[in-house]
């Protein structure tokens, strides 16, 4: 079989080129949003995984995707920047604005009902709400400040706008890192969202929704860190004053 990926490629670049790789990476806990800058080989060593096995599975699923010719999925590295921003807002930001308040209710409810027997629920409640505040503010900065700037820059690139944009996206990357750490903390305190025997419906639903939230945030942060931001930073700098 042709080896498309050798392991030297960066994890974020692999998912940008082949979005289907995210399933495998999630399964084996390779962080492709905040750890996207590591090469796959480094990530595999960090997680003490079997390199041959991971490369084999990655290349197999890539070959499968190729043979199905299911490349109808948009290549966000090539689509207009404005379309990519629309996709992020309509898909991922709308999702967060709908789900975060609901999850806040669930996480609070299970703490009230089951907290005495499950002290980890109080840690979960705290980490979730700290992350929620971070995200609420982060979405506002993206939608009100950075994304309008990126749209303007895409339409009419000048060195000044680029400088401003790069400064802004550095700060957002730091936020992404913070959010990634909260996600790790929530997963750690709940022992990988393990449900206690006989967990009630709300408990079960809350954990299911938290897993879904984690997965959506991975994809969301990946699109910003590894696709959108490099498209601004890697563009040739226009002449000053232009
Ligand atoms: Fe975002
Ligand atoms: Fe973001």
Tab-separated table of N, CA and C in Angstrom, residues 74-178:
chain	number	residue	atom	x	y	z
A	74	UNK	N	-15.479	20.134	1.920
A	74	UNK	CA	-14.787	21.346	1.492
A	74	UNK	C	-13.341	21.346	1.962
A	75	UNK	N	-12.440	21.721	1.076
A	75	UNK	CA	-11.053	21.891	1.483
A	75	UNK	C	-10.903	23.332	1.980
A	76	UNK	N	-10.908	23.469	3.310
A	76	UNK	CA	-10.910	24.824	3.878
A	76	UNK	C	-9.584	25.540	3.703
A	77	UNK	N	-8.560	24.822	3.258
A	77	UNK	CA	-7.293	25.513	2.991
A	77	UNK	C	-7.366	26.310	1.703
A	78	UNK	N	-8.356	25.937	0.847
A	78	UNK	CA	-8.430	26.601	-0.460
A	78	UNK	C	-9.670	27.483	-0.604
A	79	UNK	N	-10.727	27.229	0.193
A	79	UNK	CA	-11.974	27.999	0.082
A	79	UNK	C	-11.707	29.460	0.450
A	80	UNK	N	-12.553	30.402	-0.040
A	80	UNK	CA	-12.361	31.798	0.372
A	80	UNK	C	-12.384	31.939	1.898
A	81	UNK	N	-11.530	32.810	2.418
A	81	UNK	CA	-11.426	33.001	3.875
A	81	UNK	C	-12.777	33.399	4.484
A	82	UNK	N	-13.537	34.226	3.766
A	82	UNK	CA	-14.839	34.655	4.288
A	82	UNK	C	-15.772	33.455	4.457
A	83	UNK	N	-15.695	32.486	3.543
A	83	UNK	CA	-16.550	31.287	3.656
A	83	UNK	C	-16.139	30.441	4.854
A	84	UNK	N	-14.840	30.353	5.072
A	84	UNK	CA	-14.345	29.584	6.222
A	84	UNK	C	-14.825	30.232	7.525
A	85	UNK	N	-14.752	31.567	7.593
A	85	UNK	CA	-15.217	32.265	8.798
A	85	UNK	C	-16.719	32.042	8.986
A	86	UNK	N	-17.484	32.139	7.894
A	86	UNK	CA	-18.933	31.886	7.990
A	86	UNK	C	-19.194	30.484	8.530
A	87	UNK	N	-18.440	29.536	8.031
A	87	UNK	CA	-18.629	28.151	8.471
A	87	UNK	C	-18.347	28.020	9.977
A	88	UNK	N	-17.250	28.618	10.427
A	88	UNK	CA	-16.896	28.525	11.851
A	88	UNK	C	-17.996	29.138	12.720
A	89	UNK	N	-18.474	30.302	12.305
A	89	UNK	CA	-19.489	30.984	13.120
A	89	UNK	C	-20.816	30.214	13.070
A	90	UNK	N	-21.278	29.893	11.858
A	90	UNK	CA	-22.604	29.268	11.731
A	90	UNK	C	-22.624	27.856	12.306
A	91	UNK	N	-21.514	27.189	12.212
A	91	UNK	CA	-21.494	25.810	12.662
A	91	UNK	C	-21.073	25.724	14.136
A	92	UNK	N	-19.875	26.203	14.432
A	92	UNK	CA	-19.325	25.960	15.770
A	92	UNK	C	-19.753	27.006	16.805
A	93	UNK	N	-19.818	28.274	16.440
A	93	UNK	CA	-20.214	29.282	17.435
A	93	UNK	C	-21.705	29.146	17.777
A	94	UNK	N	-22.528	28.906	16.760
A	94	UNK	CA	-23.963	28.747	17.026
A	94	UNK	C	-24.181	27.545	17.951
A	95	UNK	N	-23.440	26.475	17.691
A	95	UNK	CA	-23.523	25.272	18.538
A	95	UNK	C	-23.194	25.623	19.992
A	96	UNK	N	-22.100	26.359	20.207
A	96	UNK	CA	-21.687	26.680	21.580
A	96	UNK	C	-22.717	27.562	22.278
A	97	UNK	N	-23.241	28.535	21.533
A	97	UNK	CA	-24.214	29.430	22.188
A	97	UNK	C	-25.475	28.684	22.593
A	98	UNK	N	-25.804	27.632	21.866
A	98	UNK	CA	-26.987	26.841	22.206
A	98	UNK	C	-26.645	25.850	23.329
A	99	UNK	N	-25.512	25.175	23.232
A	99	UNK	CA	-25.234	24.064	24.148
A	99	UNK	C	-24.653	24.490	25.497
A	100	UNK	N	-23.855	25.563	25.528
A	100	UNK	CA	-23.206	25.905	26.799
A	100	UNK	C	-24.222	26.227	27.906
A	101	UNK	N	-25.281	27.022	27.624
A	101	UNK	CA	-26.258	27.280	28.699
A	101	UNK	C	-26.991	26.016	29.134
A	102	UNK	N	-27.302	25.132	28.164
A	102	UNK	CA	-27.973	23.875	28.511
A	102	UNK	C	-27.081	23.016	29.397
A	103	UNK	N	-25.811	22.923	28.984
A	103	UNK	CA	-24.875	22.112	29.754
A	103	UNK	C	-24.650	22.673	31.141
A	104	UNK	N	-24.678	23.994	31.248
A	104	UNK	CA	-24.535	24.622	32.553
A	104	UNK	C	-25.637	24.136	33.488
A	105	UNK	N	-26.855	24.044	32.949
A	105	UNK	CA	-27.970	23.550	33.772
A	105	UNK	C	-27.751	22.096	34.187
A	106	UNK	N	-27.351	21.281	33.215
A	106	UNK	CA	-27.138	19.856	33.510
A	106	UNK	C	-26.045	19.644	34.562
A	107	UNK	N	-24.924	20.327	34.343
A	107	UNK	CA	-23.774	20.126	35.227
A	107	UNK	C	-24.119	20.594	36.649
A	108	UNK	N	-24.928	21.655	36.741
A	108	UNK	CA	-25.368	22.161	38.047
A	108	UNK	C	-26.340	21.179	38.696
A	109	UNK	N	-27.239	20.639	37.870
A	109	UNK	CA	-28.245	19.730	38.402
A	109	UNK	C	-27.605	18.442	38.950
A	110	UNK	N	-26.659	17.867	38.197
A	110	UNK	CA	-26.057	16.620	38.713
A	110	UNK	C	-25.204	16.889	39.955
A	111	UNK	N	-24.639	18.099	40.039
A	111	UNK	CA	-23.892	18.435	41.256
A	111	UNK	C	-24.853	18.483	42.453
A	112	UNK	N	-26.015	19.127	42.228
A	112	UNK	CA	-26.964	19.251	43.340
A	112	UNK	C	-27.466	17.885	43.793
A	113	UNK	N	-27.797	17.026	42.833
A	113	UNK	CA	-28.423	15.744	43.174
A	113	UNK	C	-27.400	14.689	43.613
A	114	UNK	N	-26.239	14.657	42.935
A	114	UNK	CA	-25.301	13.547	43.184
A	114	UNK	C	-23.975	13.985	43.797
A	115	UNK	N	-23.832	15.287	44.047
A	115	UNK	CA	-22.543	15.815	44.489
A	115	UNK	C	-22.023	15.222	45.778
A	116	UNK	N	-22.934	14.878	46.703
A	116	UNK	CA	-22.437	14.395	47.994
A	116	UNK	C	-21.732	13.049	47.843
A	117	UNK	N	-22.226	12.208	46.952
A	117	UNK	CA	-21.583	10.911	46.735
A	117	UNK	C	-20.458	10.965	45.707
A	118	UNK	N	-20.406	12.059	44.953
A	118	UNK	CA	-19.418	12.172	43.861
A	118	UNK	C	-18.724	13.529	43.900
A	119	UNK	N	-17.679	13.629	44.761
A	119	UNK	CA	-17.003	14.923	44.920
A	119	UNK	C	-16.417	15.444	43.610
A	120	UNK	N	-16.147	14.555	42.638
A	120	UNK	CA	-15.563	15.017	41.365
A	120	UNK	C	-16.540	15.915	40.610
A	121	UNK	N	-17.843	15.813	40.929
A	121	UNK	CA	-18.816	16.632	40.201
A	121	UNK	C	-18.649	18.113	40.523
A	122	UNK	N	-18.119	18.389	41.695
A	122	UNK	CA	-17.889	19.787	42.044
A	122	UNK	C	-16.688	20.332	41.258
A	123	UNK	N	-15.673	19.495	41.050
A	123	UNK	CA	-14.524	19.905	40.233
A	123	UNK	C	-14.954	20.086	38.779
A	124	UNK	N	-15.807	19.193	38.327
A	124	UNK	CA	-16.325	19.284	36.955
A	124	UNK	C	-17.118	20.581	36.775
A	125	UNK	N	-17.992	20.867	37.759
A	125	UNK	CA	-18.826	22.068	37.724
A	125	UNK	C	-17.959	23.314	37.622
A	126	UNK	N	-16.889	23.330	38.387
A	126	UNK	CA	-16.018	24.499	38.404
A	126	UNK	C	-15.258	24.643	37.077
A	127	UNK	N	-14.646	23.568	36.640
A	127	UNK	CA	-13.871	23.633	35.391
A	127	UNK	C	-14.785	23.988	34.225
A	128	UNK	N	-15.971	23.396	34.182
A	128	UNK	CA	-16.893	23.684	33.076
A	128	UNK	C	-17.252	25.166	33.047
A	129	UNK	N	-17.581	25.724	34.228
A	129	UNK	CA	-18.024	27.128	34.225
A	129	UNK	C	-16.878	28.092	33.969
A	130	UNK	N	-15.692	27.738	34.417
A	130	UNK	CA	-14.534	28.583	34.073
A	130	UNK	C	-14.328	28.566	32.558
A	131	UNK	N	-14.465	27.389	31.966
A	131	UNK	CA	-14.311	27.281	30.516
A	131	UNK	C	-15.434	28.027	29.800
A	132	UNK	N	-16.631	27.973	30.348
A	132	UNK	CA	-17.777	28.649	29.713
A	132	UNK	C	-17.544	30.159	29.666
A	133	UNK	N	-17.071	30.722	30.780
A	133	UNK	CA	-16.797	32.165	30.804
A	133	UNK	C	-15.738	32.505	29.758
A	134	UNK	N	-14.682	31.707	29.740
A	134	UNK	CA	-13.604	31.902	28.770
A	134	UNK	C	-14.174	31.882	27.342
A	135	UNK	N	-15.006	30.889	27.072
A	135	UNK	CA	-15.538	30.740	25.710
A	135	UNK	C	-16.525	31.846	25.358
A	136	UNK	N	-17.382	32.216	26.311
A	136	UNK	CA	-18.357	33.289	26.036
A	136	UNK	C	-17.623	34.546	25.588
A	137	UNK	N	-16.557	34.877	26.311
A	137	UNK	CA	-15.804	36.095	25.978
A	137	UNK	C	-15.013	35.917	24.677
A	138	UNK	N	-14.488	34.742	24.512
A	138	UNK	CA	-13.680	34.439	23.330
A	138	UNK	C	-14.499	34.581	22.033
A	139	UNK	N	-15.734	34.069	22.068
A	139	UNK	CA	-16.580	34.153	20.866
A	139	UNK	C	-16.882	35.613	20.540
A	140	UNK	N	-17.073	36.418	21.576
A	140	UNK	CA	-17.352	37.842	21.342
A	140	UNK	C	-16.145	38.504	20.671
A	141	UNK	N	-14.953	38.226	21.186
A	141	UNK	CA	-13.750	38.833	20.589
A	141	UNK	C	-13.605	38.384	19.132
A	142	UNK	N	-13.839	37.100	18.884
A	142	UNK	CA	-13.707	36.619	17.504
A	142	UNK	C	-14.722	37.291	16.598
A	143	UNK	N	-15.970	37.308	17.031
A	143	UNK	CA	-17.011	37.806	16.125
A	143	UNK	C	-17.007	39.321	15.994
A	144	UNK	N	-16.652	40.009	17.074
A	144	UNK	CA	-16.729	41.474	17.016
A	144	UNK	C	-15.423	42.130	16.587
A	145	UNK	N	-14.308	41.480	16.847
A	145	UNK	CA	-13.026	42.136	16.565
A	145	UNK	C	-12.217	41.407	15.496
A	146	UNK	N	-11.825	40.159	15.806
A	146	UNK	CA	-10.840	39.526	14.926
A	146	UNK	C	-11.407	39.110	13.566
A	147	UNK	N	-12.588	38.478	13.564
A	147	UNK	CA	-13.099	37.997	12.277
A	147	UNK	C	-13.394	39.157	11.309
A	148	UNK	N	-13.998	40.261	11.786
A	148	UNK	CA	-14.182	41.395	10.858
A	148	UNK	C	-12.843	41.870	10.282
A	149	UNK	N	-11.808	41.862	11.134
A	149	UNK	CA	-10.477	42.282	10.690
A	149	UNK	C	-9.924	41.316	9.628
A	150	UNK	N	-10.130	40.021	9.869
A	150	UNK	CA	-9.638	39.030	8.903
A	150	UNK	C	-10.382	39.136	7.573
A	151	UNK	N	-11.685	39.420	7.660
A	151	UNK	CA	-12.458	39.597	6.412
A	151	UNK	C	-11.936	40.802	5.639
A	152	UNK	N	-11.702	41.888	6.358
A	152	UNK	CA	-11.172	43.093	5.700
A	152	UNK	C	-9.812	42.806	5.078
A	153	UNK	N	-8.998	42.086	5.839
A	153	UNK	CA	-7.653	41.791	5.348
A	153	UNK	C	-7.706	40.925	4.091
A	154	UNK	N	-8.626	39.917	4.109
A	154	UNK	CA	-8.735	39.024	2.955
A	154	UNK	C	-9.148	39.814	1.712
A	155	UNK	N	-9.993	40.819	1.933
A	155	UNK	CA	-10.491	41.598	0.804
A	155	UNK	C	-9.444	42.583	0.293
A	156	UNK	N	-8.747	43.174	1.263
A	156	UNK	CA	-7.779	44.205	0.875
A	156	UNK	C	-6.566	44.101	1.794
A	157	UNK	N	-5.605	43.230	1.440
A	157	UNK	CA	-4.493	42.980	2.347
A	157	UNK	C	-3.520	44.161	2.405
A	158	UNK	N	-3.284	44.637	3.625
A	158	UNK	CA	-2.235	45.644	3.815
A	158	UNK	C	-1.361	45.172	4.970
A	159	UNK	N	-0.144	45.667	5.006
A	159	UNK	CA	0.790	45.254	6.061
A	159	UNK	C	0.257	45.643	7.436
A	160	UNK	N	-0.405	46.801	7.527
A	160	UNK	CA	-0.922	47.256	8.830
A	160	UNK	C	-1.989	46.298	9.345
A	161	UNK	N	-2.939	45.970	8.454
A	161	UNK	CA	-4.026	45.070	8.879
A	161	UNK	C	-3.470	43.706	9.262
A	162	UNK	N	-2.471	43.279	8.512
A	162	UNK	CA	-1.896	41.966	8.797
A	162	UNK	C	-1.256	41.967	10.185
A	163	UNK	N	-0.522	43.024	10.473
A	163	UNK	CA	0.149	43.113	11.765
A	163	UNK	C	-0.859	43.063	12.909
A	164	UNK	N	-1.952	43.827	12.732
A	164	UNK	CA	-3.017	43.856	13.732
A	164	UNK	C	-3.642	42.470	13.886
A	165	UNK	N	-3.909	41.854	12.750
A	165	UNK	CA	-4.568	40.540	12.755
A	165	UNK	C	-3.688	39.503	13.442
A	166	UNK	N	-2.400	39.503	13.127
A	166	UNK	CA	-1.505	38.492	13.700
A	166	UNK	C	-1.417	38.658	15.215
A	167	UNK	N	-1.410	39.919	15.667
A	167	UNK	CA	-1.376	40.179	17.103
A	167	UNK	C	-2.634	39.612	17.771
A	168	UNK	N	-3.774	39.881	17.121
A	168	UNK	CA	-5.049	39.400	17.655
A	168	UNK	C	-5.113	37.886	17.702
A	169	UNK	N	-4.627	37.245	16.647
A	169	UNK	CA	-4.788	35.792	16.642
A	169	UNK	C	-3.822	35.088	17.587
A	170	UNK	N	-2.705	35.748	17.913
A	170	UNK	CA	-1.822	35.197	18.941
A	170	UNK	C	-2.561	35.079	20.270
A	171	UNK	N	-3.337	36.150	20.587
A	171	UNK	CA	-4.071	36.130	21.859
A	171	UNK	C	-5.144	35.040	21.854
A	172	UNK	N	-5.794	34.894	20.699
A	172	UNK	CA	-6.843	33.869	20.625
A	172	UNK	C	-6.253	32.464	20.750
A	173	UNK	N	-5.050	32.287	20.230
A	173	UNK	CA	-4.394	30.976	20.363
A	173	UNK	C	-4.156	30.653	21.831
A	174	UNK	N	-3.802	31.687	22.588
A	174	UNK	CA	-3.611	31.470	24.027
A	174	UNK	C	-4.931	31.034	24.670
A	175	UNK	N	-6.036	31.681	24.291
A	175	UNK	CA	-7.351	31.263	24.812
A	175	UNK	C	-7.630	29.800	24.458
A	176	UNK	N	-7.311	29.435	23.223
A	176	UNK	CA	-7.570	28.053	22.793
A	176	UNK	C	-6.830	27.068	23.689
A	177	UNK	N	-5.615	27.455	24.028
A	177	UNK	CA	-4.807	26.612	24.886
A	177	UNK	C	-5.482	26.454	26.253
A	178	UNK	N	-5.972	27.577	26.781
A	178	UNK	CA	-6.669	27.552	28.073
A	178	UNK	C	-7.889	26.634	28.005
